[in-house]
mmCIF file of C-alpha atoms in Angstrom:
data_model
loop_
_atom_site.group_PDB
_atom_site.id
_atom_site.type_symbol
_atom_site.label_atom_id
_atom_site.label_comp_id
_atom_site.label_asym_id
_atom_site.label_seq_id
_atom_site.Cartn_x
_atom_site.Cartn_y
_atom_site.Cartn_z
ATOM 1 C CA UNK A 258 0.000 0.000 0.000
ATOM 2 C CA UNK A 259 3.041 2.244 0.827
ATOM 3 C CA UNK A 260 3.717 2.182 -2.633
ATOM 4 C CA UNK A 261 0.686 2.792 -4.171
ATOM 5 C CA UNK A 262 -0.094 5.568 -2.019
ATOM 6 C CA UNK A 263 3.414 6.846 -3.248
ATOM 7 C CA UNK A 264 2.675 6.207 -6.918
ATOM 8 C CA UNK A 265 -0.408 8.272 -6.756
ATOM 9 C CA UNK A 266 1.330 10.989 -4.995
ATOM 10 C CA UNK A 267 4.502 11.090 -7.991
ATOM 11 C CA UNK A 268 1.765 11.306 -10.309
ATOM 12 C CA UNK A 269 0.060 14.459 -9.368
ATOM 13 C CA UNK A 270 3.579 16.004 -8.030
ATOM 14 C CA UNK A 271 4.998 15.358 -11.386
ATOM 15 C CA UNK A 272 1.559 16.893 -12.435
ATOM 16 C CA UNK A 273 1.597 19.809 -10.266
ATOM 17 C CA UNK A 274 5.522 20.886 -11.117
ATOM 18 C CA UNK A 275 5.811 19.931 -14.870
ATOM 19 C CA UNK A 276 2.146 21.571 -15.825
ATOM 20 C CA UNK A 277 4.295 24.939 -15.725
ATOM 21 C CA UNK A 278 6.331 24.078 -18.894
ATOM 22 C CA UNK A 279 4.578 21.652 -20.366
ATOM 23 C CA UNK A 280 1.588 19.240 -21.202
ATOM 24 C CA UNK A 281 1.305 16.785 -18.629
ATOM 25 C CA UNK A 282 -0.638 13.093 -18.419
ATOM 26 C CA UNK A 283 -0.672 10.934 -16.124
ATOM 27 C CA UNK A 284 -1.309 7.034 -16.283
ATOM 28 C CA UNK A 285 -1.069 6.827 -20.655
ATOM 29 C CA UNK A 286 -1.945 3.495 -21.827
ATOM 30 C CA UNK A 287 0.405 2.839 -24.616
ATOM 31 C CA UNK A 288 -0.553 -0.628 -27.059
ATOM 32 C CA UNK A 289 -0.379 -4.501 -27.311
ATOM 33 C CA UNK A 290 -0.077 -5.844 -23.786
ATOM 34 C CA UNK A 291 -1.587 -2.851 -21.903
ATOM 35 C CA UNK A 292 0.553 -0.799 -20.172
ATOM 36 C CA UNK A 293 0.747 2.593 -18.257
ATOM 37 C CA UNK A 294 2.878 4.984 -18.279
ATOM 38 C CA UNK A 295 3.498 6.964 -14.766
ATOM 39 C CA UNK A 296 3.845 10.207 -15.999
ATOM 40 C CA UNK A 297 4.371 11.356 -20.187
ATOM 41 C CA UNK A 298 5.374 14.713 -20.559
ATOM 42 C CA UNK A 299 5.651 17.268 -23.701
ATOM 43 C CA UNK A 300 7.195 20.688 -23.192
ATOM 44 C CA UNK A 301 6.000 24.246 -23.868
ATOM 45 C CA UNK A 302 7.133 25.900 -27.319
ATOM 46 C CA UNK A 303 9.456 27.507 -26.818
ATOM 47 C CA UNK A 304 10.544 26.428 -23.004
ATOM 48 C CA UNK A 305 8.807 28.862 -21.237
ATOM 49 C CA UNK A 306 11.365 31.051 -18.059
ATOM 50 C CA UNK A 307 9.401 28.677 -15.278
ATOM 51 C CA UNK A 308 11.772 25.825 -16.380
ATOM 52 C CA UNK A 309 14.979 27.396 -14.416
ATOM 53 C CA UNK A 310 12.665 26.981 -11.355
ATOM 54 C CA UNK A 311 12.462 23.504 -11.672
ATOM 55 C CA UNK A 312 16.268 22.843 -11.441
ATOM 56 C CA UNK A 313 17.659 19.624 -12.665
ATOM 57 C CA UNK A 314 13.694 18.661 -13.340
ATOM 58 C CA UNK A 315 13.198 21.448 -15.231
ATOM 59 C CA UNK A 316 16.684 20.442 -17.507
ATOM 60 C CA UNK A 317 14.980 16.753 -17.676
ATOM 61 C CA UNK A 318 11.895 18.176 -18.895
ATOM 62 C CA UNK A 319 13.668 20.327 -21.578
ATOM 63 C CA UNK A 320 12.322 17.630 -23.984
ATOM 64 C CA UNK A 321 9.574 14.951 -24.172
ATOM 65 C CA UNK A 322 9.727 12.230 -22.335
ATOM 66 C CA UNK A 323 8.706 9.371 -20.099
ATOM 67 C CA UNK A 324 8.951 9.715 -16.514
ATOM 68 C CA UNK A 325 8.625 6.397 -14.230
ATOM 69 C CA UNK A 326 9.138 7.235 -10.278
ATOM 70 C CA UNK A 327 9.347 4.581 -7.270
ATOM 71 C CA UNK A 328 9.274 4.247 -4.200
ATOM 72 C CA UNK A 329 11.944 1.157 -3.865
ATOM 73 C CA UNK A 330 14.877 1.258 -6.096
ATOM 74 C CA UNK A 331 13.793 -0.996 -9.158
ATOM 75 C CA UNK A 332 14.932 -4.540 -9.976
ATOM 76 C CA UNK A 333 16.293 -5.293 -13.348
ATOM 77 C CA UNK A 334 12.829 -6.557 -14.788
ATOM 78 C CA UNK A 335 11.183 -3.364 -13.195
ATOM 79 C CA UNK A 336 14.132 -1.688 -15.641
ATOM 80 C CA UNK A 337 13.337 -3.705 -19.101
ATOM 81 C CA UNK A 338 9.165 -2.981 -17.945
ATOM 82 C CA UNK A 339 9.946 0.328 -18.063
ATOM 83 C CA UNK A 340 11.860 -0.286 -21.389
ATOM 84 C CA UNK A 341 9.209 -1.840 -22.929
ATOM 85 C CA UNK A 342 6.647 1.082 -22.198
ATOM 86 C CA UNK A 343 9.011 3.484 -23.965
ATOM 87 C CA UNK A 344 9.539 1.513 -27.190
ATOM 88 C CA UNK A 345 5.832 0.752 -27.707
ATOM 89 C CA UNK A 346 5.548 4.401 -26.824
ATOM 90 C CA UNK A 347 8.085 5.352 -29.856
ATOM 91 C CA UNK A 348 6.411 2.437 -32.257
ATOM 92 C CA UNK A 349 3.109 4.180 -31.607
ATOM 93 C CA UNK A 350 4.357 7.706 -32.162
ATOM 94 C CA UNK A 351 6.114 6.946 -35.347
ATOM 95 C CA UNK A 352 2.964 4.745 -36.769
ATOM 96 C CA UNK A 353 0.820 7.885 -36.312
ATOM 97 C CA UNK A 354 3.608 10.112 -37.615
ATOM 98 C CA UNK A 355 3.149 7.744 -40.764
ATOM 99 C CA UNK A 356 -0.261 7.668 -41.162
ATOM 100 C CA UNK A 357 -0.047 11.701 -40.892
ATOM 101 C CA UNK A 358 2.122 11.985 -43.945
ATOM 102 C CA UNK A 359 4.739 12.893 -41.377
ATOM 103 C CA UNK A 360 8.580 11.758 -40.409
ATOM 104 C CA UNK A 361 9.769 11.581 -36.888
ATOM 105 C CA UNK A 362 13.650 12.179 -36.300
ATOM 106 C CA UNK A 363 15.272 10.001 -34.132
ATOM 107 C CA UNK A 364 16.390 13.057 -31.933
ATOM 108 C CA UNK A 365 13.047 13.816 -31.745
ATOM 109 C CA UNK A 366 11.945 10.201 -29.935
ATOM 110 C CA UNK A 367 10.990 10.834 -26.383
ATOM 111 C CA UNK A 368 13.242 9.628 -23.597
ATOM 112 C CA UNK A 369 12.792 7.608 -20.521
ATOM 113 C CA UNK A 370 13.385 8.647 -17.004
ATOM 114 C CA UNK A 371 13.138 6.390 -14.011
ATOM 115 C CA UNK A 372 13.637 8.226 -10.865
ATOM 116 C CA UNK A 373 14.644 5.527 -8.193
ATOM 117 C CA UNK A 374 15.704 6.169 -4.415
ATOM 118 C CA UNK A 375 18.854 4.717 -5.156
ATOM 119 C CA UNK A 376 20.400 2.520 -7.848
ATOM 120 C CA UNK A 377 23.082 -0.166 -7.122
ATOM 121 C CA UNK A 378 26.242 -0.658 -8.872
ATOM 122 C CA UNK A 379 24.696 -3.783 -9.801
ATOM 123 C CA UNK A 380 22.164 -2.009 -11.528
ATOM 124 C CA UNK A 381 23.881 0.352 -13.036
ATOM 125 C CA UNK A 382 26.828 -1.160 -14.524
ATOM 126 C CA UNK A 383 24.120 -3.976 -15.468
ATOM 127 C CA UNK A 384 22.846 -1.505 -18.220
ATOM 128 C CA UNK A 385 25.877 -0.012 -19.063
ATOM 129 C CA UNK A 386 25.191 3.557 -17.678
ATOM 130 C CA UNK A 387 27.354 6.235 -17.071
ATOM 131 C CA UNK A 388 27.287 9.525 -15.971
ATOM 132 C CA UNK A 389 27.724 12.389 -18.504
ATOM 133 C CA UNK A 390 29.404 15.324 -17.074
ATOM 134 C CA UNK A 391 30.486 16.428 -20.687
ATOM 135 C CA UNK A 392 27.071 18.323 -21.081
ATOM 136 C CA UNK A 393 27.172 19.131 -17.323
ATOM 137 C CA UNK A 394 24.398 16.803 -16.494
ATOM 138 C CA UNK A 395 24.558 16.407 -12.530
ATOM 139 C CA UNK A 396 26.357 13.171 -10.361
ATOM 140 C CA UNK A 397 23.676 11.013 -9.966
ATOM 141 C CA UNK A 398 22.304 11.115 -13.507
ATOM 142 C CA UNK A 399 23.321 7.686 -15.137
ATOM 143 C CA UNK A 400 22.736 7.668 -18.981
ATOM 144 C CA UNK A 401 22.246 4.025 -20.931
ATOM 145 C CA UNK A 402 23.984 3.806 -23.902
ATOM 146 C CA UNK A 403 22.805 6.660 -26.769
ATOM 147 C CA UNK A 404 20.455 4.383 -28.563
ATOM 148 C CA UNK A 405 18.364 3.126 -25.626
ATOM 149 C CA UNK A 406 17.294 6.733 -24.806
ATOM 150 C CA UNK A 407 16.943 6.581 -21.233
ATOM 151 C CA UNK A 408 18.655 7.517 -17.797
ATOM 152 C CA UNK A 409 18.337 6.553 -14.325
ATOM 153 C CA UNK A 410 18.491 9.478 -11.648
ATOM 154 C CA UNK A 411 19.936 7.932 -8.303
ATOM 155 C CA UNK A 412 17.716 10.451 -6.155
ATOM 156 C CA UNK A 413 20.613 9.882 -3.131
ATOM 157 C CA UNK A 414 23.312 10.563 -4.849
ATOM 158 C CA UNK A 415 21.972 14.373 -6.161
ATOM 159 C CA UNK A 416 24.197 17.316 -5.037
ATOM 160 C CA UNK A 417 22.105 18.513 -2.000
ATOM 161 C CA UNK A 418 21.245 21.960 -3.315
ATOM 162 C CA UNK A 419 17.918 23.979 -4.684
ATOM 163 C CA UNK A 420 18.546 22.945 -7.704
ATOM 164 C CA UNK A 421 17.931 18.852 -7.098
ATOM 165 C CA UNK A 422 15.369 19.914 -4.328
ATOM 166 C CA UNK A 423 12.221 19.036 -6.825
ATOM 167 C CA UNK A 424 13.706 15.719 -7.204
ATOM 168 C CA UNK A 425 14.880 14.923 -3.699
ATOM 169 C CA UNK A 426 11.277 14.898 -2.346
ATOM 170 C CA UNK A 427 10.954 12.016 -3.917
ATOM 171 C CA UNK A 428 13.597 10.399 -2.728
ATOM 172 C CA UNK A 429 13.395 7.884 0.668
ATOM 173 C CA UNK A 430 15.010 8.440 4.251
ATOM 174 C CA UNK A 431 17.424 11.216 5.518
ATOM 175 C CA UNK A 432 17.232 12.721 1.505
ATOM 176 C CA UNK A 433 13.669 13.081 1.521
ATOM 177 C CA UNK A 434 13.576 14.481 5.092
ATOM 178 C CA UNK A 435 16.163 16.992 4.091
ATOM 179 C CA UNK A 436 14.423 17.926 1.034
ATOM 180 C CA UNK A 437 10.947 18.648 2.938
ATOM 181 C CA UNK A 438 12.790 20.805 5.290
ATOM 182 C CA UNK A 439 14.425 23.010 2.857
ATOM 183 C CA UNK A 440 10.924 22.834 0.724
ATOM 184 C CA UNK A 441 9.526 24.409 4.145
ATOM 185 C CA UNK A 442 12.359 26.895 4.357
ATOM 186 C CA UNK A 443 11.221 28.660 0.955
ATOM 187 C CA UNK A 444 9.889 32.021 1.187
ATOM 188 C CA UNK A 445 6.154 31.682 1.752
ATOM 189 C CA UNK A 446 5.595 33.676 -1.635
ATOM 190 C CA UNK A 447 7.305 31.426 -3.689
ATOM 191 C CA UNK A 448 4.633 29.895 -6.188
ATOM 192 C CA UNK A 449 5.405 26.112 -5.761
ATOM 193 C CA UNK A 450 5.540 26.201 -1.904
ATOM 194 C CA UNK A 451 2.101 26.288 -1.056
ATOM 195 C CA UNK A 452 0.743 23.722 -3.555
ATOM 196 C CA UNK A 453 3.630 21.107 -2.816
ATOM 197 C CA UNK A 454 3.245 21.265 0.740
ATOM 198 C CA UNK A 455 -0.887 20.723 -0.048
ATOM 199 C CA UNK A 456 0.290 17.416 -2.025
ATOM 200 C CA UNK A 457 2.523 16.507 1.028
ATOM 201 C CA UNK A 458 0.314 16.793 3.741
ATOM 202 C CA UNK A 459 -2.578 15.125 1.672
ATOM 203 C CA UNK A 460 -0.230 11.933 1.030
ATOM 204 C CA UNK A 461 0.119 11.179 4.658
ATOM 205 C CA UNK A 462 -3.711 11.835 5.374
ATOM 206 C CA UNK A 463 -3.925 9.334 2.703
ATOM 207 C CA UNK A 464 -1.632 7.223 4.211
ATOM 208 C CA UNK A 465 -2.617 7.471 7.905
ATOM 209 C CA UNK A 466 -6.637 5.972 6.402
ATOM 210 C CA UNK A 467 -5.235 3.501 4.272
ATOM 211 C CA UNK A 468 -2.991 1.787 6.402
ATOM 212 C CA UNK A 469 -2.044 0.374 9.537
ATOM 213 C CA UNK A 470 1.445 1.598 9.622
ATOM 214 C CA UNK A 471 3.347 -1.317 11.174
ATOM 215 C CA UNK A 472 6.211 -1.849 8.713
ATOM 216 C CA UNK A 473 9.837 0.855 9.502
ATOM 217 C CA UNK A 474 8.865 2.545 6.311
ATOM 218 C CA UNK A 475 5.820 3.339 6.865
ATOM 219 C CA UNK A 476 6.438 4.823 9.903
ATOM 220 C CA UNK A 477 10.151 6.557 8.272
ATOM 221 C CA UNK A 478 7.207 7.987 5.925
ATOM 222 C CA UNK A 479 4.833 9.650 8.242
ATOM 223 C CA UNK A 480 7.443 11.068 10.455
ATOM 224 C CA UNK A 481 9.244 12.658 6.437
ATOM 225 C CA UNK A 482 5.677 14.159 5.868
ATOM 226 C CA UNK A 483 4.813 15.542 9.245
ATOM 227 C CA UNK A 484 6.494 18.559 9.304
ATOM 228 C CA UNK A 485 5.017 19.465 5.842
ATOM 229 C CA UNK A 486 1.576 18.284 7.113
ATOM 230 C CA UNK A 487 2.306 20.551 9.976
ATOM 231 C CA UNK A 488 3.306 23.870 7.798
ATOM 232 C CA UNK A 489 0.348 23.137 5.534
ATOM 233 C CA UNK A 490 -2.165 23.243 8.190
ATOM 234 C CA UNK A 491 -1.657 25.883 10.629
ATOM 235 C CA UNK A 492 -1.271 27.998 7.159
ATOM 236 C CA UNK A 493 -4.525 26.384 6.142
ATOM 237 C CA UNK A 494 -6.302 27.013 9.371
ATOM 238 C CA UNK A 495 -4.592 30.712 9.861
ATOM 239 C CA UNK A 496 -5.853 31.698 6.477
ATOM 240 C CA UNK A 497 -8.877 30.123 6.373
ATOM 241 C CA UNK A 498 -8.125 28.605 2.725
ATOM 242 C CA UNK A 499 -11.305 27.237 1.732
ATOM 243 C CA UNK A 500 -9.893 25.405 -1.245
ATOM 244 C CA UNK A 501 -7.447 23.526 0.847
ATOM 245 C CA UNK A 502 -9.918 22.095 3.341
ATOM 246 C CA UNK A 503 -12.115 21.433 0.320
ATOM 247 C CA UNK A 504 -8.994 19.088 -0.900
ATOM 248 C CA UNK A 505 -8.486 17.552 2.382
ATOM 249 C CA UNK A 506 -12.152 16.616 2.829
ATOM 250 C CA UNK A 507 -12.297 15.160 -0.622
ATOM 251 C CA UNK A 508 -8.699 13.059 -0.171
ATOM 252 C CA UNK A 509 -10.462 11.922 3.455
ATOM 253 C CA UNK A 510 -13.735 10.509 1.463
ATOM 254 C CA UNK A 511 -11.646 8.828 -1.528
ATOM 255 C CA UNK A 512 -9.083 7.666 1.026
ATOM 256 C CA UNK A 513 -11.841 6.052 3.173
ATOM 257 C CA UNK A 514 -14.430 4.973 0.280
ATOM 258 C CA UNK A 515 -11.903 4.187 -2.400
ATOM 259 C CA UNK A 516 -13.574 6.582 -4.818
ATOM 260 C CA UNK A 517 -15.301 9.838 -4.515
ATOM 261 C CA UNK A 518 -18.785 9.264 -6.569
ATOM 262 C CA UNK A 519 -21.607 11.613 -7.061
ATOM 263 C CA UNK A 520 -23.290 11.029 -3.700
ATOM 264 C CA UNK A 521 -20.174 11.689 -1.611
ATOM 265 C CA UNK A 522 -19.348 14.430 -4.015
ATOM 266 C CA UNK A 523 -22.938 16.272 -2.745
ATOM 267 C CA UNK A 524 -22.075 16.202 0.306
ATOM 268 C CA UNK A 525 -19.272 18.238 0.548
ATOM 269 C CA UNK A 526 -20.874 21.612 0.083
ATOM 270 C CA UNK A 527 -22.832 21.121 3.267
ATOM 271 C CA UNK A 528 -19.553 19.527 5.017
ATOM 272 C CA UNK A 529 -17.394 22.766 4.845
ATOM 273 C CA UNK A 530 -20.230 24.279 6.600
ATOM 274 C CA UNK A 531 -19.002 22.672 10.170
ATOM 275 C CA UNK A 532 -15.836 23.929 11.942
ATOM 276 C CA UNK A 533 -12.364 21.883 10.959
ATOM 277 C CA UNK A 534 -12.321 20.154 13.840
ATOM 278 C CA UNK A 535 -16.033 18.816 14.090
ATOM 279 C CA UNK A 536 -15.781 17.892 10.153
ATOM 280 C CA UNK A 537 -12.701 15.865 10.395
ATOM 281 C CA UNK A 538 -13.899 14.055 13.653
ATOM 282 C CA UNK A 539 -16.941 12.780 11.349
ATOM 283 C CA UNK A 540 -15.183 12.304 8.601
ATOM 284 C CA UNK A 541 -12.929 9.427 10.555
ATOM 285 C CA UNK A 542 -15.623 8.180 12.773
ATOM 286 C CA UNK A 543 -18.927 7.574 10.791
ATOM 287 C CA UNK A 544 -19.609 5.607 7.927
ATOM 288 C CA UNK A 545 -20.376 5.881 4.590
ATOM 289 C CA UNK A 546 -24.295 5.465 5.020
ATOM 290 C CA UNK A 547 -24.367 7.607 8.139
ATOM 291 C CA UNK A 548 -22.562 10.728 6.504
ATOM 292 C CA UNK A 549 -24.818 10.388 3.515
ATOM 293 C CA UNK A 550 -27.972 10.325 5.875
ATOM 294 C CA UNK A 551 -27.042 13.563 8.109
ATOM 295 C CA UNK A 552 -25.643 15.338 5.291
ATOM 296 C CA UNK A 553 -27.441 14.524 1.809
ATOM 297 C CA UNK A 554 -30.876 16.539 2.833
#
């Protein structure tokens, strides 16, 4: 469940960051076998000046690609999965290119990103990759070789600076707990702040209803996400932000019900009626019938 929960959460923070240069979609089916694809992204043309803000994501994002985050640091079939999504991804794109009247460079091809926690020597000298500090790509970055079109970011191994910090919040353990807290040290008016501390704090909601919490990482988790949770909600209570207990009241329904449907969706007008703390008391403690019943009329 851990991973799901983190899955979901990569999405939209993918979403939420890259949707400022680019076209963003989440969860692509791509042909034959069925398969998804975590995250495919196309840039703005031309790259819009909200790139720079992004860092080393930002530079990744400089062209179209595949992105493919987890949670745990992928095995080697996890690897040639994710291989397989980008080349039925590139059959696809040239087959409609075709049928279009159109020719698709091979520079043009998107690439593939997996963003792992870490990546083993095993791993990496497995596939060949290497870094490439020749176009001042980052320690960390592993490239395959040129033809296979993708690169493996080892999220632990990133310079600790702003520019990795988009990418270190996804990363596990002491580098994920450092990111947060320099994510929390931003000015309060910088634009990303806000909405990535939102996405934060409503992954461990998520988490704390889903889950019973017993394994270390689970716990490692929560204790990572608290202080964001924290930031988030005495700003959300101080300013009153209607829109953010709107989110947190729709996260607590889908968390609890598995999907938010049309009835629970009606009943969330007359939910942000109550005080915080009265609404997320029944939110935990009745069910699904019993909040439709005192709230539906």
């Amino acid at each position: 469940m851990t991973r799901q929960a983190h899955d979901q959460f990569a999405k939209q923070y993918l979403e939420e960051l890259l949707s400022l240069v680019g076209q963003v979609e989440t969860s692509r089916d791509v042909p034959s076998e069925v398969r998804q694809i975590d995250v495919w992204f196309v840039p703005t043309e031309p790259q819009n000046a909200q790139a720079e803000m992004l860092g080393l994501l930002g530079k990744i994002a400089a062209n179209a690609c595949l992105l493919e985050p987890f949670r745990n640091p992928p095995t080697p079939v996890e690897v040639r999965n994710c291989l397989l999504k980008l080349y039925s991804l590139h059959g696809e794109l040239l087959r409609q290119a075709r049928r279009e009247g159109n020719s698709l460079a091979e520079v043009n091809l998107p690439l593939l990103w997996i963003l792992s926690p870490s990546a083993s020597t095993r791993l990496i000298n497995g596939f060949k990759a290497e870094l490439n500090s020749e176009e001042n790509w980052t320690e960390g970055v592993y490239f395959f070789p040129n033809l296979f079109k993708t690169a493996i970011v080892a999220i632990n191994q990133l310079p600790v600076n702003q520019d990795t910090l988009w990418l270190r919040v996804l990363g596990r353990g002491t580098t994920q707990q450092q990111a947060i807290n320099q994510l929390i040290a931003l000015p309060a008016e910088n634009p990303l702040r806000r909405n990535i501390l939102e996405l934060l704090a409503n992954w461990r909601i998520n988490l704390e209803i889903r889950q019973n919490l017993d394994s270390e990482d689970d716990r490692e988790l929560i204790m990572n996400l608290s202080p964001a949770y924290q930031q988030w909600r005495e700003a959300t209570l101080l300013e009153g932000r209607e829109e953010g207990q709107r989110l947190m009241v729709e996260n607590l329904l889908e968390g609890r019900f598995g999907s938010l449907d049309e009835q629970l969706s009606q009943i969330i007008e007359p939910m942000m009626q109550l005080p915080p703390r009265e609404r997320i008391q029944l939110l935990l403690n009745l069910s699904r019938e019993e909040l439709l019943t005192r709230f539906r009329g």
